[in-house]
mmCIF file of C-alpha atoms in Angstrom:
data_model
loop_
_atom_site.group_PDB
_atom_site.id
_atom_site.type_symbol
_atom_site.label_atom_id
_atom_site.label_comp_id
_atom_site.label_asym_id
_atom_site.label_seq_id
_atom_site.Cartn_x
_atom_site.Cartn_y
_atom_site.Cartn_z
ATOM 1 C CA MET W 1 241.685 102.583 250.856
ATOM 2 C CA GLY W 2 241.328 102.405 254.644
ATOM 3 C CA ASP W 3 243.508 105.510 255.061
ATOM 4 C CA LEU W 4 241.362 107.392 252.548
ATOM 5 C CA MET W 5 238.194 106.515 254.463
ATOM 6 C CA ASN W 6 239.822 107.720 257.695
ATOM 7 C CA TYR W 7 240.635 111.062 256.047
ATOM 8 C CA LEU W 8 237.149 111.405 254.591
ATOM 9 C CA ARG W 9 235.450 110.502 257.879
ATOM 10 C CA GLY W 10 237.332 113.399 259.448
ATOM 11 C CA PHE W 11 235.660 115.798 257.040
ATOM 12 C CA THR W 12 232.134 114.819 258.111
ATOM 13 C CA PRO W 13 231.730 117.946 260.308
ATOM 14 C CA TRP W 14 232.694 120.160 257.365
ATOM 15 C CA ILE W 15 230.195 118.405 255.111
ATOM 16 C CA ALA W 16 227.490 118.728 257.772
ATOM 17 C CA PHE W 17 228.333 122.419 258.102
ATOM 18 C CA ALA W 18 227.999 122.917 254.344
ATOM 19 C CA VAL W 19 224.642 121.123 254.198
ATOM 20 C CA VAL W 20 223.109 122.949 257.159
ATOM 21 C CA SER W 21 224.500 126.340 256.072
ATOM 22 C CA THR W 22 221.511 126.721 253.758
ATOM 23 C CA ILE W 23 219.391 127.153 256.924
ATOM 24 C CA GLY W 24 221.756 129.618 258.589
ATOM 25 C CA TRP W 25 225.398 129.831 259.540
ATOM 26 C CA GLN W 26 224.693 129.731 263.274
ATOM 27 C CA TRP W 27 222.971 126.349 262.953
ATOM 28 C CA ALA W 28 225.597 125.135 260.529
ATOM 29 C CA ALA W 29 228.350 126.069 262.990
ATOM 30 C CA LEU W 30 226.521 124.411 265.871
ATOM 31 C CA THR W 31 225.992 121.290 263.745
ATOM 32 C CA GLY W 32 229.688 121.227 262.803
ATOM 33 C CA LEU W 33 230.601 121.571 266.479
ATOM 34 C CA ALA W 34 228.219 118.802 267.541
ATOM 35 C CA VAL W 35 229.406 116.404 264.825
ATOM 36 C CA SER W 36 233.094 117.145 265.449
ATOM 37 C CA ALA W 37 232.728 116.748 269.225
ATOM 38 C CA TRP W 38 230.825 113.483 268.734
ATOM 39 C CA LEU W 39 233.466 112.108 266.338
ATOM 40 C CA LEU W 40 236.312 113.149 268.614
ATOM 41 C CA ALA W 41 234.655 111.568 271.659
ATOM 42 C CA ASN W 42 233.884 108.351 269.747
ATOM 43 C CA HIS W 43 237.435 108.085 268.464
ATOM 44 C CA ARG W 44 238.902 108.660 271.928
ATOM 45 C CA ARG W 45 236.556 106.034 273.440
ATOM 46 C CA ALA W 46 237.608 103.617 270.691
ATOM 47 C CA GLY W 47 241.233 104.133 271.725
ATOM 48 C CA VAL W 48 242.368 106.003 268.614
ATOM 49 C CA ALA W 49 245.789 107.520 269.259
ATOM 50 C CA ALA W 50 245.913 111.269 269.808
ATOM 51 C CA ASP W 51 248.272 111.802 266.857
ATOM 52 C CA ALA W 52 245.579 110.368 264.571
ATOM 53 C CA LEU W 53 243.094 112.941 265.866
ATOM 54 C CA ILE W 54 244.920 116.176 265.101
ATOM 55 C CA LEU W 55 242.420 117.272 262.451
ATOM 56 C CA ASP W 56 239.506 116.133 264.634
ATOM 57 C CA GLY W 57 240.678 118.269 267.548
ATOM 58 C CA SER W 58 241.441 121.220 265.317
ATOM 59 C CA THR W 59 238.012 120.909 263.710
ATOM 60 C CA ALA W 60 236.270 120.928 267.095
ATOM 61 C CA LEU W 61 238.220 124.068 268.102
ATOM 62 C CA TYR W 62 237.321 125.779 264.838
ATOM 63 C CA PHE W 63 233.619 125.029 265.167
ATOM 64 C CA ALA W 64 233.604 126.103 268.820
ATOM 65 C CA ALA W 65 235.032 129.484 267.792
ATOM 66 C CA VAL W 66 232.743 129.875 264.770
ATOM 67 C CA THR W 67 229.676 128.885 266.804
ATOM 68 C CA ALA W 68 230.504 131.553 269.388
ATOM 69 C CA VAL W 69 230.979 134.205 266.690
ATOM 70 C CA ALA W 70 227.917 133.114 264.698
ATOM 71 C CA PHE W 71 225.556 133.333 267.672
ATOM 72 C CA THR W 72 227.138 136.502 269.081
ATOM 73 C CA PHE W 73 227.288 138.312 265.716
ATOM 74 C CA PRO W 74 224.761 136.561 263.472
ATOM 75 C CA ASP W 75 224.929 139.271 260.801
ATOM 76 C CA SER W 76 228.732 139.317 260.647
ATOM 77 C CA GLY W 77 230.197 139.512 257.153
ATOM 78 C CA LEU W 78 232.301 136.499 258.108
ATOM 79 C CA ARG W 79 229.300 134.294 257.377
ATOM 80 C CA HIS W 80 229.833 134.875 253.664
ATOM 81 C CA TYR W 81 233.417 133.675 253.921
ATOM 82 C CA SER W 82 232.875 130.711 256.246
ATOM 83 C CA GLY W 83 233.864 128.193 253.543
ATOM 84 C CA GLY W 84 237.148 129.921 252.825
ATOM 85 C CA LEU W 85 237.806 130.482 256.533
ATOM 86 C CA SER W 86 237.282 126.813 257.313
ATOM 87 C CA LEU W 87 239.743 125.813 254.608
ATOM 88 C CA ALA W 88 242.218 128.429 255.807
ATOM 89 C CA TRP W 89 241.905 126.924 259.311
ATOM 90 C CA LEU W 90 242.641 123.462 257.931
ATOM 91 C CA ALA W 91 245.596 124.895 255.995
ATOM 92 C CA VAL W 92 247.039 126.481 259.138
ATOM 93 C CA THR W 93 246.557 123.204 260.995
ATOM 94 C CA ALA W 94 248.289 121.185 258.271
ATOM 95 C CA TRP W 95 251.184 123.650 257.859
ATOM 96 C CA ALA W 96 251.631 123.803 261.662
ATOM 97 C CA THR W 97 251.926 120.012 261.892
ATOM 98 C CA LEU W 98 254.650 120.144 259.262
ATOM 99 C CA ALA W 99 256.416 123.018 261.035
ATOM 100 C CA VAL W 100 256.585 121.078 264.300
ATOM 101 C CA GLY W 101 257.692 117.890 262.525
ATOM 102 C CA ARG W 102 254.478 115.937 263.168
ATOM 103 C CA PRO W 103 252.596 115.778 259.851
ATOM 104 C CA PHE W 104 248.929 115.106 260.582
ATOM 105 C CA THR W 105 248.787 112.256 258.054
ATOM 106 C CA THR W 106 251.353 110.228 260.012
ATOM 107 C CA GLY W 107 249.016 109.434 262.900
ATOM 108 C CA ILE W 108 246.267 108.452 260.499
ATOM 109 C CA ALA W 109 248.624 106.253 258.463
ATOM 110 C CA ARG W 110 249.883 104.545 261.622
ATOM 111 C CA GLN W 111 246.395 103.168 262.183
ATOM 112 C CA GLN W 112 246.851 101.022 259.054
ATOM 113 C CA ALA W 113 250.627 100.555 258.888
ATOM 114 C CA PRO W 114 252.579 97.912 260.793
ATOM 115 C CA ARG W 115 254.447 99.322 263.812
ATOM 116 C CA GLU W 116 257.810 98.238 262.379
ATOM 117 C CA ILE W 117 257.648 100.852 259.598
ATOM 118 C CA TRP W 118 256.500 103.813 261.700
ATOM 119 C CA HIS W 119 260.034 105.212 261.905
ATOM 120 C CA ASN W 120 261.085 104.152 258.422
ATOM 121 C CA PRO W 121 262.415 107.195 256.510
ATOM 122 C CA VAL W 122 260.260 106.350 253.473
ATOM 123 C CA PHE W 123 257.092 106.115 255.594
ATOM 124 C CA LEU W 124 257.919 109.437 257.249
ATOM 125 C CA ARG W 125 258.724 111.116 253.913
ATOM 126 C CA VAL W 126 255.499 109.855 252.314
ATOM 127 C CA ASN W 127 253.559 111.429 255.177
ATOM 128 C CA ARG W 128 255.435 114.717 254.901
ATOM 129 C CA VAL W 129 254.577 114.797 251.194
ATOM 130 C CA LEU W 130 250.931 113.899 251.822
ATOM 131 C CA THR W 131 250.551 116.525 254.538
ATOM 132 C CA ALA W 132 252.251 119.160 252.373
ATOM 133 C CA PHE W 133 249.906 118.301 249.515
ATOM 134 C CA TRP W 134 246.857 118.637 251.784
ATOM 135 C CA ALA W 135 248.231 121.891 253.231
ATOM 136 C CA ALA W 136 248.790 123.351 249.766
ATOM 137 C CA ALA W 137 245.353 122.188 248.621
ATOM 138 C CA PHE W 138 243.685 123.724 251.670
ATOM 139 C CA THR W 139 245.586 126.986 251.117
ATOM 140 C CA LEU W 140 244.759 127.230 247.418
ATOM 141 C CA THR W 141 241.150 126.203 247.973
ATOM 142 C CA ALA W 142 240.701 128.782 250.733
ATOM 143 C CA ALA W 143 242.022 131.503 248.415
ATOM 144 C CA ALA W 144 239.905 130.315 245.488
ATOM 145 C CA ASP W 145 236.789 130.091 247.670
ATOM 146 C CA ALA W 146 237.349 133.607 248.993
ATOM 147 C CA ALA W 147 237.784 134.881 245.414
ATOM 148 C CA VAL W 148 234.595 133.114 244.265
ATOM 149 C CA THR W 149 232.709 134.577 247.228
ATOM 150 C CA ALA W 150 234.063 138.089 246.632
ATOM 151 C CA ALA W 151 233.101 137.842 242.952
ATOM 152 C CA HIS W 152 229.547 136.758 243.933
ATOM 153 C CA LEU W 153 229.695 133.732 241.635
ATOM 154 C CA GLY W 154 227.153 131.860 243.720
ATOM 155 C CA THR W 155 226.907 128.877 246.005
ATOM 156 C CA GLY W 156 227.377 126.396 243.152
ATOM 157 C CA ALA W 157 230.805 127.843 242.375
ATOM 158 C CA ASN W 158 231.780 127.705 246.060
ATOM 159 C CA ILE W 159 230.675 124.082 246.294
ATOM 160 C CA ALA W 160 232.619 123.171 243.144
ATOM 161 C CA VAL W 161 235.789 124.846 244.447
ATOM 162 C CA GLN W 162 235.476 123.182 247.850
ATOM 163 C CA ALA W 163 234.708 119.770 246.352
ATOM 164 C CA ALA W 164 237.794 119.979 244.145
ATOM 165 C CA GLY W 165 239.810 121.153 247.141
ATOM 166 C CA PHE W 166 238.996 117.920 248.957
ATOM 167 C CA ALA W 167 238.759 115.503 246.027
ATOM 168 C CA ILE W 168 242.153 116.248 244.481
ATOM 169 C CA PRO W 169 244.203 115.675 247.656
ATOM 170 C CA ALA W 170 242.030 112.658 248.537
ATOM 171 C CA VAL W 171 242.860 111.038 245.195
ATOM 172 C CA PHE W 172 246.530 111.948 245.654
ATOM 173 C CA THR W 173 246.450 110.403 249.143
ATOM 174 C CA ALA W 174 244.958 107.200 247.761
ATOM 175 C CA ARG W 175 247.516 106.887 244.950
ATOM 176 C CA TYR W 176 250.816 108.380 246.111
ATOM 177 C CA PRO W 177 251.828 105.721 248.690
ATOM 178 C CA ASP W 178 251.212 102.977 246.104
ATOM 179 C CA ARG W 179 253.339 104.854 243.563
ATOM 180 C CA VAL W 180 256.173 105.051 246.079
ATOM 181 C CA ARG W 181 255.855 101.330 246.893
ATOM 182 C CA ARG W 182 255.950 100.411 243.191
ATOM 183 C CA ARG W 183 258.969 102.634 242.619
ATOM 184 C CA LEU W 184 260.831 101.077 245.570
ATOM 185 C CA ALA W 185 259.846 97.461 244.821
ATOM 186 C CA PRO W 186 262.550 96.846 242.180
ATOM 187 C CA ALA W 187 265.217 98.176 244.549
ATOM 188 C CA ALA W 188 263.971 95.937 247.364
ATOM 189 C CA GLU W 189 263.985 92.890 245.074
ATOM 190 C CA GLN W 190 267.613 93.532 244.100
ATOM 191 C CA ALA W 191 268.739 93.893 247.718
#
């Protein structure tokens, strides 16, 4: 459960962005930037390892870019697609961590896991699977959100799509490592 809370805490800037977006996308972007910078600074001061902060750093970069665009071009059509764009950004981040062999979930999991299993092939595989699941969820949710926006189905539909896009991988993240442990337990007992 601790890992799940770490993942969810990392999405606080995105939630803040969504809440404030009803006022205007410029203020939502600035709020997302402020929250992400604050979280990143707090985590660094607390000594959280850099590999556990990949999403935090990526989030801060995203909101810095969106804030600049939102205040420079406040009437940009991008404002209508900001939900899908944010999820696409997260998808690119997650896929990139897989491509370079450093799944973003690994650093987060290391905060809870004993050091002796950090290089265990099962631990590493579980994190590749978790990161791939998040990456796929972000990708599909970004596409679905863009489709909902293009179809003018309303804010409620966007919120439902985005909520599912976070809830489903969060539940998977909470359950999958336990499933793997249960599956491996009989083999470990026989050894």
